[in-house]
XYZ file of C-alpha atoms in Angstrom:
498
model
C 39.794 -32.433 8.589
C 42.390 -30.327 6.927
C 41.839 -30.891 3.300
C 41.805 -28.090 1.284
C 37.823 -29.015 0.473
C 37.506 -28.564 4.109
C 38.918 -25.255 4.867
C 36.972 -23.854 1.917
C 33.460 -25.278 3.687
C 34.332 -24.277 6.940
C 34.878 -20.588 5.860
C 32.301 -20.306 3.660
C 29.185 -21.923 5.647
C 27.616 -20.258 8.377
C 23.822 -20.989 9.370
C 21.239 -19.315 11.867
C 19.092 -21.733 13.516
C 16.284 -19.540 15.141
C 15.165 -18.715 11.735
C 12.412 -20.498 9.501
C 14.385 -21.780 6.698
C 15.990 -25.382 7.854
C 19.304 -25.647 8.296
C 19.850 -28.493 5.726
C 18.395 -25.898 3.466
C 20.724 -22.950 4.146
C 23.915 -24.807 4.179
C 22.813 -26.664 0.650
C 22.518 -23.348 -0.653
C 25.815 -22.235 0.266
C 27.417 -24.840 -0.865
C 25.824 -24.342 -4.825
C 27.325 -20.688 -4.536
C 30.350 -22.404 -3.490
C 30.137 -24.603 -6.790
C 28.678 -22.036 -9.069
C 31.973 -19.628 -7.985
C 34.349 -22.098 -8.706
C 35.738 -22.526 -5.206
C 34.920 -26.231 -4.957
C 35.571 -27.517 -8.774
C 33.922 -30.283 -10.787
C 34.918 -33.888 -9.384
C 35.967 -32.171 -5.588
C 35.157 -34.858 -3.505
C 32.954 -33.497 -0.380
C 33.871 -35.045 3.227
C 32.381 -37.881 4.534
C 28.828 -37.167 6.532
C 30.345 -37.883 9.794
C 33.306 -35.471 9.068
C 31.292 -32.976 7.911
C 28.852 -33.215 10.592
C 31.812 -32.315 12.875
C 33.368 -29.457 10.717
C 30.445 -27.833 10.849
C 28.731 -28.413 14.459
C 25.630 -30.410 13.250
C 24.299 -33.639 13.992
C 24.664 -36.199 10.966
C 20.926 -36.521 9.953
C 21.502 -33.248 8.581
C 24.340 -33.568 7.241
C 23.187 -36.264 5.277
C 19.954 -34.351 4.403
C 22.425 -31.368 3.345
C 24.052 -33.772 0.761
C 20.384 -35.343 -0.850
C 19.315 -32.019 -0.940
C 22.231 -31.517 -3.158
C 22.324 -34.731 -4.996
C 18.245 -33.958 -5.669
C 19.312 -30.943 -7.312
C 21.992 -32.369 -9.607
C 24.755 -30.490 -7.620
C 26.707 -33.707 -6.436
C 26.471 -38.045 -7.136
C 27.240 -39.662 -4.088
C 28.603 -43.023 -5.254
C 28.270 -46.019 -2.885
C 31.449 -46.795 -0.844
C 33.483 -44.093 -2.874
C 31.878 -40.771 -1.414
C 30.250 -37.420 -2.443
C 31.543 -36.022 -5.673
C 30.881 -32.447 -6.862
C 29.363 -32.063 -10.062
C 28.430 -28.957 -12.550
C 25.281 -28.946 -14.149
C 25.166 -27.306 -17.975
C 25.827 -24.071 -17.058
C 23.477 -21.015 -18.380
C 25.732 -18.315 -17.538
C 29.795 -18.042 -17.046
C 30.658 -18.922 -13.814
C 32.011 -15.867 -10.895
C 35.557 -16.232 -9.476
C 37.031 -13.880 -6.610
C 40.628 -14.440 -5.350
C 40.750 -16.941 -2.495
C 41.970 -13.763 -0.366
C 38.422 -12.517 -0.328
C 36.158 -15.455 -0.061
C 33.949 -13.590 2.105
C 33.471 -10.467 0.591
C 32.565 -12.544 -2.673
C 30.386 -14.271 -1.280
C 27.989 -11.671 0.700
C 26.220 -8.987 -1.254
C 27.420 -5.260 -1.159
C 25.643 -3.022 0.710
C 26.470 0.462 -1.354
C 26.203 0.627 -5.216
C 29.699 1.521 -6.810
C 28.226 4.103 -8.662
C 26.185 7.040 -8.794
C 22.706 7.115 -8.819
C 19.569 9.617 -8.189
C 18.205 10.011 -4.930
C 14.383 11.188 -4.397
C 13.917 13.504 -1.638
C 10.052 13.858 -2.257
C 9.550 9.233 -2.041
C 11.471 9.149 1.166
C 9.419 6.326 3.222
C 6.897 7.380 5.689
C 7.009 4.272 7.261
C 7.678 4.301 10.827
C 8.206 0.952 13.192
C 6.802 0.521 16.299
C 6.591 -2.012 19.154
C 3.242 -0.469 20.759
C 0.285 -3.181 20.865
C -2.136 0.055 19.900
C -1.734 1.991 17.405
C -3.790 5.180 15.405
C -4.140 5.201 11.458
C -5.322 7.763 8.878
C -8.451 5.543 8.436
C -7.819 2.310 7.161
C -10.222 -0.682 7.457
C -10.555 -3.515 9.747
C -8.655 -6.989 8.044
C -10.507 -8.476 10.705
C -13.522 -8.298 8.646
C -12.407 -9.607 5.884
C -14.570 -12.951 4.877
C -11.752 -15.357 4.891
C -13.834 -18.476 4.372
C -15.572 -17.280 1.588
C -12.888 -15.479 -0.413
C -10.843 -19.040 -0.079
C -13.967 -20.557 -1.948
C -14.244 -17.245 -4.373
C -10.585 -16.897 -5.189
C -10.356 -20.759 -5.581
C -13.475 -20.946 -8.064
C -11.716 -18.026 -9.964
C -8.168 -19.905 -10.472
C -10.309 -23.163 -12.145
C -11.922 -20.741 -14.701
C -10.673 -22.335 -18.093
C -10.941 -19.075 -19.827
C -7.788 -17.493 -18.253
C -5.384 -19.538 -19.211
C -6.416 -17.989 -22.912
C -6.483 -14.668 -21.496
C -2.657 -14.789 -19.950
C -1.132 -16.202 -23.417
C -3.256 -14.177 -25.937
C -1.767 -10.962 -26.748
C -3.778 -8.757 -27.718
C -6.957 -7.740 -26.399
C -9.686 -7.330 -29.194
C -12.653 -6.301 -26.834
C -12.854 -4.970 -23.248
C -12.394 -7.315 -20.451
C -15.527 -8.919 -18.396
C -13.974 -7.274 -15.812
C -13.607 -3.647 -16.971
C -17.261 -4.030 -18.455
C -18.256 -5.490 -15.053
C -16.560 -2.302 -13.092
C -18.209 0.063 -15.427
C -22.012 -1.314 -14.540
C -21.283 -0.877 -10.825
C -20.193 2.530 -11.224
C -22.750 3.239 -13.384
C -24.971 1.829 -11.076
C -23.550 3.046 -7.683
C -21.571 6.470 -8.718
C -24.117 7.990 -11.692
C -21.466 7.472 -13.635
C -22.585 6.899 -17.768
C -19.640 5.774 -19.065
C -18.335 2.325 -20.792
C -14.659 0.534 -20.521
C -13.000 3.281 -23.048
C -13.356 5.732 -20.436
C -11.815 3.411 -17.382
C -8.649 1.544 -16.650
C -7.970 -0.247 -13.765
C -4.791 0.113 -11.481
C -3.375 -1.777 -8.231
C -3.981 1.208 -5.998
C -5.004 5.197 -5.887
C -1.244 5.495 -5.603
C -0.551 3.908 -8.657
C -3.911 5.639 -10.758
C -2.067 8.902 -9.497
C 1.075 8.739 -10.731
C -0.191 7.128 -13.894
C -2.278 10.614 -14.500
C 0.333 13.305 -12.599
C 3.319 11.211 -15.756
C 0.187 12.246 -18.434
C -0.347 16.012 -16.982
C 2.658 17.734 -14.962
C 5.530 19.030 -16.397
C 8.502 20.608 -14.697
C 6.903 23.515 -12.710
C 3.528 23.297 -13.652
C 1.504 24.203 -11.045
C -0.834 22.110 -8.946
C -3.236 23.331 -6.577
C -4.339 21.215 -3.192
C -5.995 21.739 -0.047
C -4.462 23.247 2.655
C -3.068 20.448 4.517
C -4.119 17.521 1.642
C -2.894 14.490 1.316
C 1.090 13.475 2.157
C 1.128 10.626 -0.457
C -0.410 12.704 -3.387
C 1.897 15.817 -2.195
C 4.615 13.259 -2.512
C 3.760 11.899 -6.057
C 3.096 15.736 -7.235
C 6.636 16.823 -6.185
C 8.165 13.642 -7.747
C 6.444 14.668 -11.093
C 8.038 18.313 -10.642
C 5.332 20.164 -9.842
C 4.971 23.388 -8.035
C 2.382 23.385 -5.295
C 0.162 25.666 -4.125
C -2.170 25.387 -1.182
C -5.583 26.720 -1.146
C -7.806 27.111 2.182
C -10.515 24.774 2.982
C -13.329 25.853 5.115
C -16.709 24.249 6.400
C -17.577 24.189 2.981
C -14.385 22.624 1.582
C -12.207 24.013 -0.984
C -12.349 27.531 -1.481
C -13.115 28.071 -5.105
C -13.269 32.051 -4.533
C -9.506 31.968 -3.845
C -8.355 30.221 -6.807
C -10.157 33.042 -8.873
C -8.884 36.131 -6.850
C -5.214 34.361 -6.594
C -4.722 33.129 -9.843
C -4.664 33.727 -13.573
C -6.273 31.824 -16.757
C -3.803 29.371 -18.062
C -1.391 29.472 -15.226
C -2.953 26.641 -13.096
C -2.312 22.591 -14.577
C -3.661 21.105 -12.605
C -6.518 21.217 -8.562
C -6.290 17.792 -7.061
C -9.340 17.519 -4.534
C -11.287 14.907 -2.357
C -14.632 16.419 -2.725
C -16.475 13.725 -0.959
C -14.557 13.938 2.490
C -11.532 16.156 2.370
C -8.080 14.742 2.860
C -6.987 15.175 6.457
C -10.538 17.010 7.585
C -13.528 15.120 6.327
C -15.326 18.096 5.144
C -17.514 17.748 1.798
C -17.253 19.984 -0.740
C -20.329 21.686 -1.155
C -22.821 21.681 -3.900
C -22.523 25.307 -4.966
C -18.434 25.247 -4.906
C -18.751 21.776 -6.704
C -20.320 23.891 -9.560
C -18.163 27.095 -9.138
C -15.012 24.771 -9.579
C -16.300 23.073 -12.438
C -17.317 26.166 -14.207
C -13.925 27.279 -13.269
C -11.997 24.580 -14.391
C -13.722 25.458 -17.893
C -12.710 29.044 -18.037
C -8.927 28.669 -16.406
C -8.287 25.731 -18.614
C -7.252 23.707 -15.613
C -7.520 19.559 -15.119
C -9.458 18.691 -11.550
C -7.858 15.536 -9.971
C -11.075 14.007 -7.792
C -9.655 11.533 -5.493
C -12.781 9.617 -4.070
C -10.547 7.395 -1.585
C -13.279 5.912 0.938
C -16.605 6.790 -1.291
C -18.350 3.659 -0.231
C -18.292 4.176 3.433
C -21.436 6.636 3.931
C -23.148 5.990 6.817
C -26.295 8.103 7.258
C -28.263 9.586 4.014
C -26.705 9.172 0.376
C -23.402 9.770 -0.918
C -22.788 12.573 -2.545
C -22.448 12.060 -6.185
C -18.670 12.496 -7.847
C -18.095 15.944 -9.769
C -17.182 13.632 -12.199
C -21.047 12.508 -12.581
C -21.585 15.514 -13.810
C -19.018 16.541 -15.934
C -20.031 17.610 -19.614
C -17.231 19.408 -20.603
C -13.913 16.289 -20.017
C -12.156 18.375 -17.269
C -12.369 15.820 -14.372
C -10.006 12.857 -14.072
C -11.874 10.430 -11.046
C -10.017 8.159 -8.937
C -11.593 5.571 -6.585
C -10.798 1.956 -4.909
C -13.176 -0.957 -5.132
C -12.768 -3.789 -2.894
C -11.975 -1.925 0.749
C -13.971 -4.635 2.183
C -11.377 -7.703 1.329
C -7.664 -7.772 2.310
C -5.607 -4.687 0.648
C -4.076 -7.197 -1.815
C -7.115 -7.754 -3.625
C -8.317 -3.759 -3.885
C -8.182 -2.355 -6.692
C -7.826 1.387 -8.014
C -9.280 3.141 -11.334
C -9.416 6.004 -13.481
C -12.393 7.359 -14.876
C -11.393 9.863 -17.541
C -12.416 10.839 -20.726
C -11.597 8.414 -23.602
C -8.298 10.415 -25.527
C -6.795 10.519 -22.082
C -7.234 6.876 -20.719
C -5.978 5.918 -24.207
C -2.458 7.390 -23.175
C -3.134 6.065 -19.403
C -2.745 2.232 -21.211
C 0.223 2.901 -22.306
C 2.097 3.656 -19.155
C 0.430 0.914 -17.308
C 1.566 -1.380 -20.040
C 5.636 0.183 -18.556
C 4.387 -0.513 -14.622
C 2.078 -3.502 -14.797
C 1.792 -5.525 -17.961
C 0.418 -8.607 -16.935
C -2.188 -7.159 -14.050
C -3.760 -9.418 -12.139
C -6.229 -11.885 -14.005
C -7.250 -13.875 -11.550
C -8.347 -10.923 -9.173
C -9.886 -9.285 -11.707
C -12.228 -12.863 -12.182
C -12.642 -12.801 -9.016
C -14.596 -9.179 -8.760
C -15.697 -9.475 -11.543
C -17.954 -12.426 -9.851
C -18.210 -10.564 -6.584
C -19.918 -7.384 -8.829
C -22.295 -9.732 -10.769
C -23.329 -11.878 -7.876
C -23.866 -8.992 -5.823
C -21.342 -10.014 -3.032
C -18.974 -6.784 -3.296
C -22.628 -4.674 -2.285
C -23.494 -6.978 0.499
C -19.768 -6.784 2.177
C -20.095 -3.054 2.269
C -23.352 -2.848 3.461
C -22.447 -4.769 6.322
C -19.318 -3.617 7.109
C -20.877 0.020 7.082
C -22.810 -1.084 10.226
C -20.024 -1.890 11.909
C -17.978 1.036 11.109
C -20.855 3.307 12.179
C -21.265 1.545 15.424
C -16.760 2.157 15.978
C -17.481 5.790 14.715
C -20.804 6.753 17.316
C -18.538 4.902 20.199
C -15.481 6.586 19.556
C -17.826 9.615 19.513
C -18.895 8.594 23.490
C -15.746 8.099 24.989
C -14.670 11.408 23.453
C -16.990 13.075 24.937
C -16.358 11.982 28.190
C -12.492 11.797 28.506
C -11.910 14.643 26.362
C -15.137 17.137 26.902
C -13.559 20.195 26.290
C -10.145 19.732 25.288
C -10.822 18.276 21.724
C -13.281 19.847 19.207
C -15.017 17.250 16.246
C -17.464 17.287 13.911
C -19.488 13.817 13.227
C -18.381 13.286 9.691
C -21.315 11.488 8.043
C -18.880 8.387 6.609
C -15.745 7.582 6.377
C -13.175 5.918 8.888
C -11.438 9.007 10.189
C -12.560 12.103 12.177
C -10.680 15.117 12.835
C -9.330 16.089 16.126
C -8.763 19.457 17.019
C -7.166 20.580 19.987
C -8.775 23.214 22.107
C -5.339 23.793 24.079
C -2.282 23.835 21.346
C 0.276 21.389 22.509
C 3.346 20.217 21.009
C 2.009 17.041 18.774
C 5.878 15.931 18.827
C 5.175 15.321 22.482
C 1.642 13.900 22.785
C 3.152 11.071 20.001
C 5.998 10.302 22.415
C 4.223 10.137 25.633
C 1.824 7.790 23.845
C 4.508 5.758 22.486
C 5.392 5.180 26.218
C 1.727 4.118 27.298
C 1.967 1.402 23.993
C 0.318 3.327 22.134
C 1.735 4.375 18.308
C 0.856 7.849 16.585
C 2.046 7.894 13.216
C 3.478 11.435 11.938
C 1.613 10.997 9.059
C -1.797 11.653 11.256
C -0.454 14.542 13.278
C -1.185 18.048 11.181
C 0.267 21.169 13.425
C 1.315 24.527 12.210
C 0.520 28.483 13.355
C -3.198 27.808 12.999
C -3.568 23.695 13.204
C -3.236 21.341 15.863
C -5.525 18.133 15.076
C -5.165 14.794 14.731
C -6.399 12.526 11.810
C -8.043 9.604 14.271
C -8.689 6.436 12.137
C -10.911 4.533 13.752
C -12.114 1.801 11.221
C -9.309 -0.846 12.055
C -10.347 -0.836 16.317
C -13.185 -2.870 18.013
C -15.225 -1.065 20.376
C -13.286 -2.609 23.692
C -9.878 -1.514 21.811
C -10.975 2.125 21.208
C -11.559 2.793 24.919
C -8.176 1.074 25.687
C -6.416 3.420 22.963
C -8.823 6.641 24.003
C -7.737 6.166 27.657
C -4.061 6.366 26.773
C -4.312 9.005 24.842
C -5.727 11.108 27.585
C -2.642 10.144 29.746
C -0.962 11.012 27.258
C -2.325 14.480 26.926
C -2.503 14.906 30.637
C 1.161 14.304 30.426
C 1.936 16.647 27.644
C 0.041 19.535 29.418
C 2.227 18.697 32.713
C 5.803 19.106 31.288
């Protein structure tokens, strides 16, 4: 029990068992760093099961699992009636010795870097954890209503296509993909949109298309105008890029195109990122008239216009309003949209509309971030488009958001009639919440947090002028949202008590 082998195991190896991976597994592990590091040497001979059962606590099943795990992997040769013996496979790289003083330290990873490195202060993580069974979002969609059967079928069908194994080792691509051809007929179709794959690339996210376009436009202090409260992650990715930001009022009418003329000069603004379809936090939609006045504008000034279109295909009632980018002659509107909300988020996918000099450039950076994309989700929708399944999930998920958004709409009204102000946004899975009474939004989160119920900072917009909330309702069943809308009256109550 006091072999040298010994006292090297019985520092080394340490196990949890309330966690998934079996304990055979861990300890097996541990004992190939052991090897790899030198500690137990080529030829070592390993205790006996039984001993090693009792060095280590465990019953002798797994110990002797523990050493076939090992002897599976080439690590040891147990030899009939002789014992375990350590081996050493051919190594690919030189092997990692510490001094025996500081077996432990070797062995777990460091926590700080030894050396310098930049910090972001713009990417900090918004990210906040919560135990509360409820919680309130900036309007994401239900997972719940995701067609799990069927996509099991769809994404199955779309790994057995023959052609994709030629498509991950060619490379070069001499034509546009089925899929990018595929994506440009739905917009086309769906957005008014004439334009063919040269003037489109497809990304993992809106995040990503962003960044992609604010690496190609912003420079060090270039200016970049948004909306008066906009959105935190583009605000984020702007700063990152090292731009300055300016904020420009939004009204009923959205954007206020008369203040970018009477604040600003030609040539001095890079770049006005808007969602003209629903503005990010307050749902309004840009107008028609102020659509055209920034468009002319953006002519004149010499200025790119970012068009995020983050939730186009949720309209409820009447017809979307068609992208600025539709109706762009003149190449000064980059257009960024998501196709896919209807399946789980790891199968939407962002693009960039742009003219075709631009999304030239575009490729090249999302050659740096994401070289090998995603094939086989890109099969996948491109099936979905053709077959006309993407269209049918939205259409009936739309019903079911509208029937969340007019219910949410009814118990507002009557546990809130008079302290919160709305307007019925006509899609979308968000409304805006403004507070008749101005409270402390700080508070209302924290009293909520105590009646399980989670409020994200992210949602909560208060300054000298603003108190609202940014209420996404698209990921709670109608039962749920009277459970959440009932605690966050108590909560309010509570807030206007202290």
């Amino acid at each position: 029990m006091n072999s040298p082998v010994n006292k090297i195991l019985k520092q080394l190896i340490t196990f949890d068992k309330t966690i998934v991976q079996p304990v055979y597994v861990q300890v097996a592990q541990q004992i190939v760093n052991a090897i790899q590091r030198g500690y137990l040497e080529k030829g070592s001979k390993l205790p006996g099961t039984r001993v090693f059962s009792q060095l280590l606590n465990l019953h002798r099943n797994t110990a002797v699992a523990i050493y076939e795990e090992l002897a599976s992997q080439g690590w040891v040769d147990i030899i009939a009636n002789r014992g375990t013996f350590v081996l050493v496979p051919e190594e690919s790289t030189a092997k990692i010795k510490a001094t025996t003083q500081h077996l432990q330290q070797a062995y777990s990873y460091p926590k700080v870097a030894g050396f310098p490195f930049q910090k972001s202060f713009h990417l900090a993580s918004t990210v906040q954890e919560t135990t509360a069974k409820y919680s309130i979002n900036d309007g994401k969609p239900d997972l719940r209503l995701h067609p799990v059967h069927q996509f099991s079928r769809w994404y199955s069908a779309a790994m057995k296509r023959k052609p994709l194994v030629n498509k991950w080792n060619s490379t070069t691509a001499l034509r546009p993909s089925v899929f990018s051809t595929q994506l440009c007929n739905y917009l086309n179709a769906t957005r008014g949109f004439h334009i063919n794959p040269h003037h489109l690339i497809n990304t993992r996210s809106t995040e990503m298309s962003l960044y992609v376009v604010s690496q190609l436009l912003i420079k060090q202090d270039d200016l970049v105008l948004v909306g008066q409260l906009s959105n935190y992650a583009a605000n984020m990715i702007f700063q990152e890029a090292g731009a300055t930001m300016r904020t420009i009022p939004v009204d009923d009418e959205g954007l206020d195109v008369d203040y970018i003329k009477t604040h600003f000069v030609k040539k001095s603004i890079r770049c006005v990122y808007i969602c003209a379809h629903r503005d990010y936090p307050t749902t309004v939609t840009l107008s028609a008239k102020r659509r055209l006045q920034l468009l002319q504008l953006a002519k004149a000034y010499g200025f790119a216009i970012i068009e995020d279109d983050y939730d186009y295909d949720f309209q409820f009632e009447g017809s979307a309003m068609l992208p600025m980018a539709s109706a762009d002659a003149d190449g000064m509107v980059i257009y960024l949209g998501k196709l896919g909300q209807s399946l789980f988020p790891s199968f939407h996918t962002g693009f960039v509309v742009a003219p075709e000099n631009l999304i030239s450039e575009a490729k090249n950076y999302l050659q740096l971030l994401d070289k090998q994309g995603d094939l086989i989700q890109e099969q996948m929708l491109s099936e979905l488009i053709s077959e006309g399944e993407i269209y049918r999930l939205k259409k009936k998920n739309i019903i079911t958001y509208k029937q969340r958004r007019d219910c949410l709409c009814q118990y507002l009204n009557y546990y809130f009639e008079g302290a919160i102000t709305w307007d019925i946004p006509l899609g979308g899975l968000a409304l805006w919440l403004q507070f008749v009474n101005t409270i402390s939004l700080v508070k209302l989160a924290e009293e909520a947090e105590k009646l399980d119920l989670f409020l994200p900072k992210t949602i909560l917009y208060q300054d000298k002028t603003t108190c609202a909330i940014r209420f996404g309702f698209g990921h709670l069943n109608e039962d749920e949202l009277e459970i959440v809308i009932k605690k966050l009256k108590r909560a309010y109550v509570n807030v206007l008590n202290f």
